[in-house]
CSV table of C-alpha atoms in Angstrom, one decimal:
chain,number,residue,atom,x,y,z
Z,19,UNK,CA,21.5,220.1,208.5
Z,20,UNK,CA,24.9,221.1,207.1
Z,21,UNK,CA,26.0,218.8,204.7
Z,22,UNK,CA,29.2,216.5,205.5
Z,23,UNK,CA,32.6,217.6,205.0
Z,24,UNK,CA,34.3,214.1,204.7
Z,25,UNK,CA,38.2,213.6,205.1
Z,26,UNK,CA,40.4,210.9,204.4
Z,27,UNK,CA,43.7,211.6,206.0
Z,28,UNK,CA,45.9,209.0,205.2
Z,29,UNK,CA,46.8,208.6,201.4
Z,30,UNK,CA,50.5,208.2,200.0
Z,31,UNK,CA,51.4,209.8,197.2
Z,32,UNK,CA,54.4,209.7,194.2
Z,33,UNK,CA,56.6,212.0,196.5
Z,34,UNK,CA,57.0,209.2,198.7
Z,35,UNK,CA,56.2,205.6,198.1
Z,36,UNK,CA,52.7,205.9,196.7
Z,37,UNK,CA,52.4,204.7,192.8
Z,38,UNK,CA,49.9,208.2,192.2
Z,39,UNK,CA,51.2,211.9,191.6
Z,40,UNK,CA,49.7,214.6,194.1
Z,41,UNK,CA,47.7,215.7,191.1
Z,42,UNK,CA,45.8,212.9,190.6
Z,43,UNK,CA,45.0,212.0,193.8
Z,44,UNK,CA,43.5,215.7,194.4
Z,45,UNK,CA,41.4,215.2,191.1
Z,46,UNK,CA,40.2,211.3,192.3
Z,47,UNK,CA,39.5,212.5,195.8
Z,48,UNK,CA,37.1,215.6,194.1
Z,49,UNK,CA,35.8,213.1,192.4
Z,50,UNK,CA,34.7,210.7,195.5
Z,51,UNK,CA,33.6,213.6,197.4
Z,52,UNK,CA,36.5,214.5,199.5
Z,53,UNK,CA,36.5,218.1,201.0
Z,54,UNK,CA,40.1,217.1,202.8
Z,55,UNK,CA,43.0,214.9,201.8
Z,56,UNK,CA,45.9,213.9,204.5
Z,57,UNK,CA,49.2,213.4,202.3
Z,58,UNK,CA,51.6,211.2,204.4
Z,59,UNK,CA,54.7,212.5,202.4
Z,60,UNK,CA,56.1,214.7,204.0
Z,61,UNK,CA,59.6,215.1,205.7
Z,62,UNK,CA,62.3,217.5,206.2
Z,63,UNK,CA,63.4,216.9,202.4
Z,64,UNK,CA,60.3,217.5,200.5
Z,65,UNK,CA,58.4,220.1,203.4
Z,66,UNK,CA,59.2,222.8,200.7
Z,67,UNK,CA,57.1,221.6,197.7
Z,68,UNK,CA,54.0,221.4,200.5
Z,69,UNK,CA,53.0,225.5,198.9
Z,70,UNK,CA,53.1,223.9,194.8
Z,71,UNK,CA,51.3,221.4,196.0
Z,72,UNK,CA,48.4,222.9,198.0
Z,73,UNK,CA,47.7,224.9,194.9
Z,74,UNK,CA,47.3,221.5,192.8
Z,75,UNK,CA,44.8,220.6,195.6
Z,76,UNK,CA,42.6,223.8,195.5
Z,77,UNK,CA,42.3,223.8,192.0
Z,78,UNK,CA,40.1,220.9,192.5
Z,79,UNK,CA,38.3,222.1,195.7
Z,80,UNK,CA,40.7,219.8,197.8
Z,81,UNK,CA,41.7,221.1,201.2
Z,82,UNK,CA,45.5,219.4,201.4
Z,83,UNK,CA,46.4,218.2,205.2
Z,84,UNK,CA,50.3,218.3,205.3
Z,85,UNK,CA,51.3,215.0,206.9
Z,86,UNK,CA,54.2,213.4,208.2
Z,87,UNK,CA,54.7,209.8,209.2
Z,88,UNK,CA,57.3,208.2,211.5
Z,89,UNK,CA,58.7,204.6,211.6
Z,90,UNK,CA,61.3,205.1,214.2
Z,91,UNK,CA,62.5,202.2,215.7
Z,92,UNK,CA,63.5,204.0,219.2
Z,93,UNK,CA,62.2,206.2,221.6
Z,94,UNK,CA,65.0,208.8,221.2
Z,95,UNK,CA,64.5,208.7,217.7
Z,96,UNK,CA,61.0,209.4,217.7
Z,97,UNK,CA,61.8,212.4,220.3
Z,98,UNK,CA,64.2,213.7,218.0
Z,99,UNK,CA,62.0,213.4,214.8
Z,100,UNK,CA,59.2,215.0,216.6
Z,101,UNK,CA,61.6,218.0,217.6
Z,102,UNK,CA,61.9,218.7,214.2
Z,103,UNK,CA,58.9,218.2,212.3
Z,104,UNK,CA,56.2,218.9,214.6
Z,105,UNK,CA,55.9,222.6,213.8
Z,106,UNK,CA,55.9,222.0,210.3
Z,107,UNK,CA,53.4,219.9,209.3
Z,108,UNK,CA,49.8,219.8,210.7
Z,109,UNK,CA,49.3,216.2,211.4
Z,110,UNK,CA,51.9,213.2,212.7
Z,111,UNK,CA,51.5,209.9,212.8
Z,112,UNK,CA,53.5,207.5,214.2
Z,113,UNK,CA,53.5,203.8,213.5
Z,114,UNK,CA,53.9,201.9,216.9
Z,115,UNK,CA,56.2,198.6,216.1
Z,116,UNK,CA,57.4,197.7,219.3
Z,117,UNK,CA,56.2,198.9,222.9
Z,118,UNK,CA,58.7,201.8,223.8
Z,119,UNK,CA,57.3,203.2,220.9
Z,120,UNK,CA,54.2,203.2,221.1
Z,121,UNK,CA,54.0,204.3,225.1
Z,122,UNK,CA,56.2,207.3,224.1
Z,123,UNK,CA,54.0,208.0,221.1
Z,124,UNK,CA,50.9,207.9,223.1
Z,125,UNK,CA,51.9,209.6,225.7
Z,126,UNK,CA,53.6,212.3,223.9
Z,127,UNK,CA,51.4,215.8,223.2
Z,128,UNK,CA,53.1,216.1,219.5
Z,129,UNK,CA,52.1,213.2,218.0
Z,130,UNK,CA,48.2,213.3,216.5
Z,131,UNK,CA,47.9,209.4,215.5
Z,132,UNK,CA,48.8,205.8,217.0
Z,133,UNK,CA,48.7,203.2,213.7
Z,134,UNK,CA,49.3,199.8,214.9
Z,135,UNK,CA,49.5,196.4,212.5
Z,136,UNK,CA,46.9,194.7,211.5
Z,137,UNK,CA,48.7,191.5,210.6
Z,138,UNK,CA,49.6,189.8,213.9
Z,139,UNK,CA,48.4,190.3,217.2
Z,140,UNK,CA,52.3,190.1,218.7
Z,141,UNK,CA,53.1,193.1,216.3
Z,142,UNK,CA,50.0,194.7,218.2
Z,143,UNK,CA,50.5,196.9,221.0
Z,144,UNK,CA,46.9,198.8,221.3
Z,145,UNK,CA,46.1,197.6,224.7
Z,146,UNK,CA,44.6,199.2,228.2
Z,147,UNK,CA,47.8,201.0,229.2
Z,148,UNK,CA,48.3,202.4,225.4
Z,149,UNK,CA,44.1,203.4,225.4
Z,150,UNK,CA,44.7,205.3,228.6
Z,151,UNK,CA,47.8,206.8,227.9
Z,152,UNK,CA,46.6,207.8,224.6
Z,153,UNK,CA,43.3,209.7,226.1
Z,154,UNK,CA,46.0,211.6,228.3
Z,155,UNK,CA,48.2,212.0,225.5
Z,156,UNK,CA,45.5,213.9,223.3
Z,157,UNK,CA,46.3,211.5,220.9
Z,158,UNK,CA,43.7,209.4,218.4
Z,159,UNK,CA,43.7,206.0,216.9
Z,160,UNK,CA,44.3,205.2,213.5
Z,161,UNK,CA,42.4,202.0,211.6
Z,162,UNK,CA,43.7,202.4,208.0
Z,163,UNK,CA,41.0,200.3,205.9
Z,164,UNK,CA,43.5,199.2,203.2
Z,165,UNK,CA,44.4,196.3,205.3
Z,166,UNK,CA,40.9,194.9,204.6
Z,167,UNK,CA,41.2,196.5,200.9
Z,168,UNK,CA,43.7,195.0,199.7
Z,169,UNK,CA,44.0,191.6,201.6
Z,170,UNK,CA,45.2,189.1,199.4
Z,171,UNK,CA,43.1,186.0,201.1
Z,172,UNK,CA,40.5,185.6,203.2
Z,173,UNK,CA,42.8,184.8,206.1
Z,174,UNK,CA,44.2,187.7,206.0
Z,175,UNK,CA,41.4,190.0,205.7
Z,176,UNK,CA,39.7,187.7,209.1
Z,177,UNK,CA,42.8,188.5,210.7
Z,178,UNK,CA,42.6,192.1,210.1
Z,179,UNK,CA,39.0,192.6,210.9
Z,180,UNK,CA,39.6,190.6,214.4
Z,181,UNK,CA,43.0,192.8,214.9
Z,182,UNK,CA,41.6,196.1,214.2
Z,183,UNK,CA,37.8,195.9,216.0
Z,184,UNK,CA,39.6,194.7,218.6
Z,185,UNK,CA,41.4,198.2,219.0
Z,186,UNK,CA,38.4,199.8,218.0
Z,187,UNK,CA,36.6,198.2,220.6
Z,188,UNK,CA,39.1,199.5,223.3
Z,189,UNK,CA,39.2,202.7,222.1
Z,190,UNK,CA,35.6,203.0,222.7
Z,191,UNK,CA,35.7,201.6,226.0
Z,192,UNK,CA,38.4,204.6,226.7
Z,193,UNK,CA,36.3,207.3,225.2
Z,194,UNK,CA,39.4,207.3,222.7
Z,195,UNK,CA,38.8,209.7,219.0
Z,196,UNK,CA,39.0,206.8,215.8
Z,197,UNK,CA,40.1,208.2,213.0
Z,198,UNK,CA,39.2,205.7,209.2
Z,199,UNK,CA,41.5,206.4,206.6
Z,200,UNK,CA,42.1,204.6,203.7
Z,201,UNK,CA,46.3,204.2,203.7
Z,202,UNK,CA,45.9,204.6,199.9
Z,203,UNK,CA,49.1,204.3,198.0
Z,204,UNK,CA,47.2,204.5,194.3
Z,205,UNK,CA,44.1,206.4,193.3
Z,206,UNK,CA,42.7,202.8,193.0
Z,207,UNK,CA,43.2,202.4,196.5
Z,208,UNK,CA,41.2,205.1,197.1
Z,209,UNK,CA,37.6,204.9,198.5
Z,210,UNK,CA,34.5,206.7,198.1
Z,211,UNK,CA,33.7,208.3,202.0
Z,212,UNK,CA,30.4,206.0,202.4
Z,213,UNK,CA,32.2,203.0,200.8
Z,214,UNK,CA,34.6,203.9,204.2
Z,215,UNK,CA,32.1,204.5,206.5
Z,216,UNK,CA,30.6,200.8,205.4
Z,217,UNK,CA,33.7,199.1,205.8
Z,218,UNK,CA,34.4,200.4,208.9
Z,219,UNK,CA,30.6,199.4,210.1
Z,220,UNK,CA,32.4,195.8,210.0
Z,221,UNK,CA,34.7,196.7,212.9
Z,222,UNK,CA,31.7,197.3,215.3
Z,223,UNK,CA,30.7,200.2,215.0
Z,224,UNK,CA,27.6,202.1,214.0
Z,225,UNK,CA,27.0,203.4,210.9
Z,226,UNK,CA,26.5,207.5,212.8
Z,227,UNK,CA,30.0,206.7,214.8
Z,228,UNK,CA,31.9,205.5,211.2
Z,229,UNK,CA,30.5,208.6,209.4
Z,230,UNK,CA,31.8,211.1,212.6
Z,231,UNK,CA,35.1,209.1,212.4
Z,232,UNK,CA,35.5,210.0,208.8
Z,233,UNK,CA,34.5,213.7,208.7
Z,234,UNK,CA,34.0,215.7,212.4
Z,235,UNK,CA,36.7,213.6,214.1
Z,236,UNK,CA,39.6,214.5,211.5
Z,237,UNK,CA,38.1,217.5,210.5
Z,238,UNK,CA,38.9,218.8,214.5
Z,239,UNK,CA,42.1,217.6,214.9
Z,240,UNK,CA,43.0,218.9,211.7
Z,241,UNK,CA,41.8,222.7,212.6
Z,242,UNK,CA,43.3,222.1,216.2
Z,243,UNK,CA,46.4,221.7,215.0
Z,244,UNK,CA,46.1,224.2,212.3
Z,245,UNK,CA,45.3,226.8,215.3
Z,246,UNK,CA,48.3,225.4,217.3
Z,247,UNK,CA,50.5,226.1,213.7
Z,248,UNK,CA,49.1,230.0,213.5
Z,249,UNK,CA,51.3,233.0,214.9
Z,250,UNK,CA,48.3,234.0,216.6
Z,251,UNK,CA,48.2,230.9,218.9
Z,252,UNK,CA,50.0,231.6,222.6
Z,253,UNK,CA,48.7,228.3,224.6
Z,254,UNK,CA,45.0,227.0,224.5
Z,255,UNK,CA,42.2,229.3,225.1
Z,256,UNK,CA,44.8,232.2,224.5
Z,257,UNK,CA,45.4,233.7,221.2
Z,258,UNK,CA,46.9,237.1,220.2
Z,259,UNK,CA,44.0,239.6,218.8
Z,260,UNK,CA,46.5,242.5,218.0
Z,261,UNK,CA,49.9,243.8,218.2
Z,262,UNK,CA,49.7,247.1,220.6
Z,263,UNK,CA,52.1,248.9,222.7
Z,264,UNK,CA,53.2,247.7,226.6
Z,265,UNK,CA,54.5,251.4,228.8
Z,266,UNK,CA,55.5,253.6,226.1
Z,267,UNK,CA,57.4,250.6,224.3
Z,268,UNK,CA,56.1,249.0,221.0
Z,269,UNK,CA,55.5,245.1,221.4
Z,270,UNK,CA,57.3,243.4,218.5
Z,271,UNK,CA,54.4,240.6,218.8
K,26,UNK,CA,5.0,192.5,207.9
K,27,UNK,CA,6.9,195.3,206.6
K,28,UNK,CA,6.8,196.3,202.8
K,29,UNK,CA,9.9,194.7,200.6
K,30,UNK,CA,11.2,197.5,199.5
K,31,UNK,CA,14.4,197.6,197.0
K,32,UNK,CA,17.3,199.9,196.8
K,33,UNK,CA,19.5,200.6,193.7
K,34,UNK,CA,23.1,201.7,193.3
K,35,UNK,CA,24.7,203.6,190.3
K,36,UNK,CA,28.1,202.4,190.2
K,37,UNK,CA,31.0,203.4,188.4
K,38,UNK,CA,34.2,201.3,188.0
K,39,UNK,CA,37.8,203.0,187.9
K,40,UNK,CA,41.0,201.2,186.6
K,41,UNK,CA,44.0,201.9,184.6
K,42,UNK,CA,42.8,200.9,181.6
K,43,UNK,CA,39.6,199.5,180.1
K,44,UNK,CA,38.5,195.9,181.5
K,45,UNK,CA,36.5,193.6,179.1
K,46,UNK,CA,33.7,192.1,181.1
K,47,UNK,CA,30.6,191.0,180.5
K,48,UNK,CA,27.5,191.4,182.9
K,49,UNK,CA,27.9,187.8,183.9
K,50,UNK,CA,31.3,188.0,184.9
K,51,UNK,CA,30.8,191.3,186.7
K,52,UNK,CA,27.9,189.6,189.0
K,53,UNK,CA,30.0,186.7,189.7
K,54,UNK,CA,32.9,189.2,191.0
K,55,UNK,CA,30.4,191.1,193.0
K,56,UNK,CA,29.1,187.6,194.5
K,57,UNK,CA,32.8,186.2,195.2
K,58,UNK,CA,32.8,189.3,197.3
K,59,UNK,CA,30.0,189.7,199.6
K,60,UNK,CA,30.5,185.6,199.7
K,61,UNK,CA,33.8,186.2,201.4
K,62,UNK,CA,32.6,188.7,203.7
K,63,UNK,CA,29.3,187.5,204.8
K,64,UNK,CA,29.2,184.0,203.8
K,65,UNK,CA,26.3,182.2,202.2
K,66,UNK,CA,23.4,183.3,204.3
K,67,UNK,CA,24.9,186.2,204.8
K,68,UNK,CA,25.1,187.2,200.9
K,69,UNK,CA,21.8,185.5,200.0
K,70,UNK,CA,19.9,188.1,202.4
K,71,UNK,CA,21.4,190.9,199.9
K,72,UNK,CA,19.4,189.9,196.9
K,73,UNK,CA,21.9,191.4,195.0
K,74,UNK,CA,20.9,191.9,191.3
K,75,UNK,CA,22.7,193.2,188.7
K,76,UNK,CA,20.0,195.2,186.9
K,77,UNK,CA,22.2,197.2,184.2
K,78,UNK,CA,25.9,197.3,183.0
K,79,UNK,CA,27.5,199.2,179.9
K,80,UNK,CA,31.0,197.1,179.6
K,81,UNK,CA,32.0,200.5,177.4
K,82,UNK,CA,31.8,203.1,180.1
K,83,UNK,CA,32.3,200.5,183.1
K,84,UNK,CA,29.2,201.6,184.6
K,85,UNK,CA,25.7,200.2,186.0
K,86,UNK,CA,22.8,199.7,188.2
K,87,UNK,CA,22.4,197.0,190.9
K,88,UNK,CA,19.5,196.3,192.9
K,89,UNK,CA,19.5,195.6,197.0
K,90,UNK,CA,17.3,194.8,199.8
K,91,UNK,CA,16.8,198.4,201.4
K,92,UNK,CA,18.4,196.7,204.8
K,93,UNK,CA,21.3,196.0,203.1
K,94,UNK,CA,23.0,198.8,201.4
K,95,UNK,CA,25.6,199.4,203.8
K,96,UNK,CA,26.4,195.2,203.4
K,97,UNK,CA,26.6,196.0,199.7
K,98,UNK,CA,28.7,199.4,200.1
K,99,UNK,CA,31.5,197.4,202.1
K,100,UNK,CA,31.0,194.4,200.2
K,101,UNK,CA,31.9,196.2,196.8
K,102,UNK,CA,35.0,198.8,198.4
K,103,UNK,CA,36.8,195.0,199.0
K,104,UNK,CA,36.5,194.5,195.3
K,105,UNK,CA,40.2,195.7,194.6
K,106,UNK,CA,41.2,194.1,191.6
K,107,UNK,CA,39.7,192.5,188.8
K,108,UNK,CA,41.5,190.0,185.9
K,109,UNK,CA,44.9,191.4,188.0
K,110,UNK,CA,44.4,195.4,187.2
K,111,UNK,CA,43.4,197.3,190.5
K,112,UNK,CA,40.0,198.5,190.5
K,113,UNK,CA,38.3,201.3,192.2
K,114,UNK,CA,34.3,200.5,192.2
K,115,UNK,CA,32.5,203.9,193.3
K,116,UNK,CA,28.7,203.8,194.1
K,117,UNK,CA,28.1,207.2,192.8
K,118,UNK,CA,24.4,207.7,194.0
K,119,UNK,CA,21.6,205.2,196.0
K,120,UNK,CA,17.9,205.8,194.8
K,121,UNK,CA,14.8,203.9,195.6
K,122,UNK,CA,12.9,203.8,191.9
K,123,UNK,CA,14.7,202.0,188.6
K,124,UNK,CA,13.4,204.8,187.0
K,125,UNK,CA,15.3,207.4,188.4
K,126,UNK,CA,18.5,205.3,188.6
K,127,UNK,CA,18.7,205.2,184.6
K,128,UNK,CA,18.0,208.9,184.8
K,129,UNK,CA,20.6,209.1,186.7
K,130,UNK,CA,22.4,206.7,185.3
K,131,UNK,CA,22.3,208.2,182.0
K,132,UNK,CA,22.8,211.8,182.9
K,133,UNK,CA,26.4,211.1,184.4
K,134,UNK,CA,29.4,212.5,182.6
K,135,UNK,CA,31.5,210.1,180.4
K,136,UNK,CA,34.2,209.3,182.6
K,137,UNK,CA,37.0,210.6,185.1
K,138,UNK,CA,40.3,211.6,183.1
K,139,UNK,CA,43.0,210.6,186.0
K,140,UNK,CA,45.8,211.6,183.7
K,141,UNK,CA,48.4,209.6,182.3
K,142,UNK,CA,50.0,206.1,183.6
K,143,UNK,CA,50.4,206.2,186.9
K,144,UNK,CA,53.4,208.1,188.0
K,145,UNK,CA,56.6,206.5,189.3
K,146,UNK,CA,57.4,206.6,193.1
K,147,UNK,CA,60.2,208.8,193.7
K,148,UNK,CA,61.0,207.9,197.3
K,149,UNK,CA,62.5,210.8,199.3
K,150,UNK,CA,63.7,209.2,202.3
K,151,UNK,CA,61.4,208.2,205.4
K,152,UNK,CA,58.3,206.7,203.3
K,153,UNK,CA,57.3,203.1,203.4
């Protein structure tokens, strides 16, 4: 049996509000056993250091997912940040906080991940409607494990584990793709892959489904996407296998 | 009846900088935490005992009921800070004989350099 190839898809970095530079994150995540690392940094002002820092990750064996998160407040902001960025990073979240968002998010084929809070159930719009709409959306839930990580009392961290199996329960019910990440913004945040899978058993789920939501589930959206990203890709199923000639005339693609 | 059998977990404990604690005070912070996730009965049916721990290297052994590794695993990834400094507590291997723990145990390298302090956030623009 192949061995795992685990991924954790959601870690922040210096470049953007994380306390950890890209550097040492690449050499933590080698460390824990990570054959793929998400960085959520990414945006139209820093897209260009994405080659530097891919190198930093192979060094160490690391397979760098370029990521972008969005926090727009309005559905025509989200359209228009999706215009821009979708074709040049590989994977885009979108944080739902309020319910235009999160219908447009889910139902729109450019974004990859729906995060919703795990603090209050009113800022928590993962319901039926956003499960369905999601599955038609080819999009996949989110469930960042730092909110049980780093919850400050015991309130909080029953809360978050009511909040988030909650979703997780729905999005089983909807045949929805789960995706566990940890939402580290410090190396210290970081978790080893079982230490994920474990917390994510808590939520409901098995300790087979936590281990597929940390390695095969991420691992084929990332490689979809990465397909989608190639020159070679025209629409799915059809890819260009070589540049040849049409009547007499030389194809420039 | 089944057979009791025991598990053991090599751990390894990441922070900033070095954390003076004694074996004692280790085991109490691994109990505060599988006490807030599973409650009493819940963290009794662990049998968690802490078996070895060098304060120097931040490393050690525990011992678990075989049914309740997983318990354990999530139990010690909500251990997040200790004494105020963040804390990363890595079970670095599960085996089922003491013996080959310490082997284990003793044959790991001395420690993960992570570089310098940690480096400052420069926010960009977009990033929460």
């Amino acid at each position: 049996m192949p061995k795992r190839r685990f991924v954790d898809l959601h870690v922040k970095s210096s470049l953007s509000s994380g306390k950890s530079s890209p550097s040492q994150i690449a050499r933590m995540a080698s460390h824990l056993g990570f054959k793929a690392i998400g960085l959520a940094d990414f945006n139209l002002q820093n897209i260009d250091l994405l080659p530097d820092i891919r190198k930093i990750f192979e060094s160490y064996g690391v397979d760098l997912v370029a990521r972008a998160d969005l926090y727009e407040q309005s559905p025509k902001l989200l359209k228009s940040a999706l215009r821009k960025l979708r074709r040049r990073v590989e994977v885009i979240a979108v944080y739902c906080r309020n319910i235009n968002v999160a219908r447009l998010a889910a139902r729109d084929r450019r974004v990859d991940l729906l995060i919703f809070s795990a603090k209050s159930w009113r800022e928590n719009f993962f319901d039926k409607s956003e499960a369905a709409l999601a599955l038609s959306g080819e999009s996949a839930l989110e469930v960042n494990l730092i909110d049980l990580i780093r919850a400050r009392s015991s309130s909080e961290r029953i809360q978050a584990i009511r909040i988030l199996s909650e979703n997780v329960r729905m999005a089983k019910r909807y045949d929805l793709p789960v995706i566990f990440s940890s939402g580290a913004t410090s190396i210290y945040e970081m978790r080893a892959p079982r230490e994920l899978a474990a917390l994510a058993t808590l939520l409901g789920l098995t300790e087979y489904e936590a281990r597929e939501s940390l390695s095969k589930i991420p691992l084929e959206l990332v490689l979809k996407n990465r397909e989608k990203l190639s020159e070679y890709y025209i629409m799915p199923g059809v890819r260009l296998i070589r540049k040849g000639e049409f009547l007499g005339e030389k194809m420039e693609k | 009846m089944r057979k009791w059998r025991n598990r053991y977990l090599i751990f390894e404990i990441h922070s900033p900088k070095p954390i003076e604690l004694s074996k004692l005070q280790l085991l109490r912070h691994i109990f505060d935490a599988t006490l807030k996730l599973y409650g009493e009965v819940g963290a009794a049916s662990i049998h968690i005992n802490l078996i070895d721990y060098d304060d120097r290297l931040m490393r050690g052994i525990i011992r678990c009921n075989h049914r309740a590794v997983v318990k354990l695993r999530a139990a010690l990834a909500t251990i997040s800070e200790i004494d105020s400094i963040p804390v990363l507590v890595h079970v670095v291997k599960v085996t089922g004989t003491l013996r080959k723990a310490r082997e284990i145990l003793n044959s790991l390298p001395r420690g993960l350099d992570v570089g310098d302090e940690e480096a400052v956030p420069c926010l960009t623009s977009g990033g929460e």
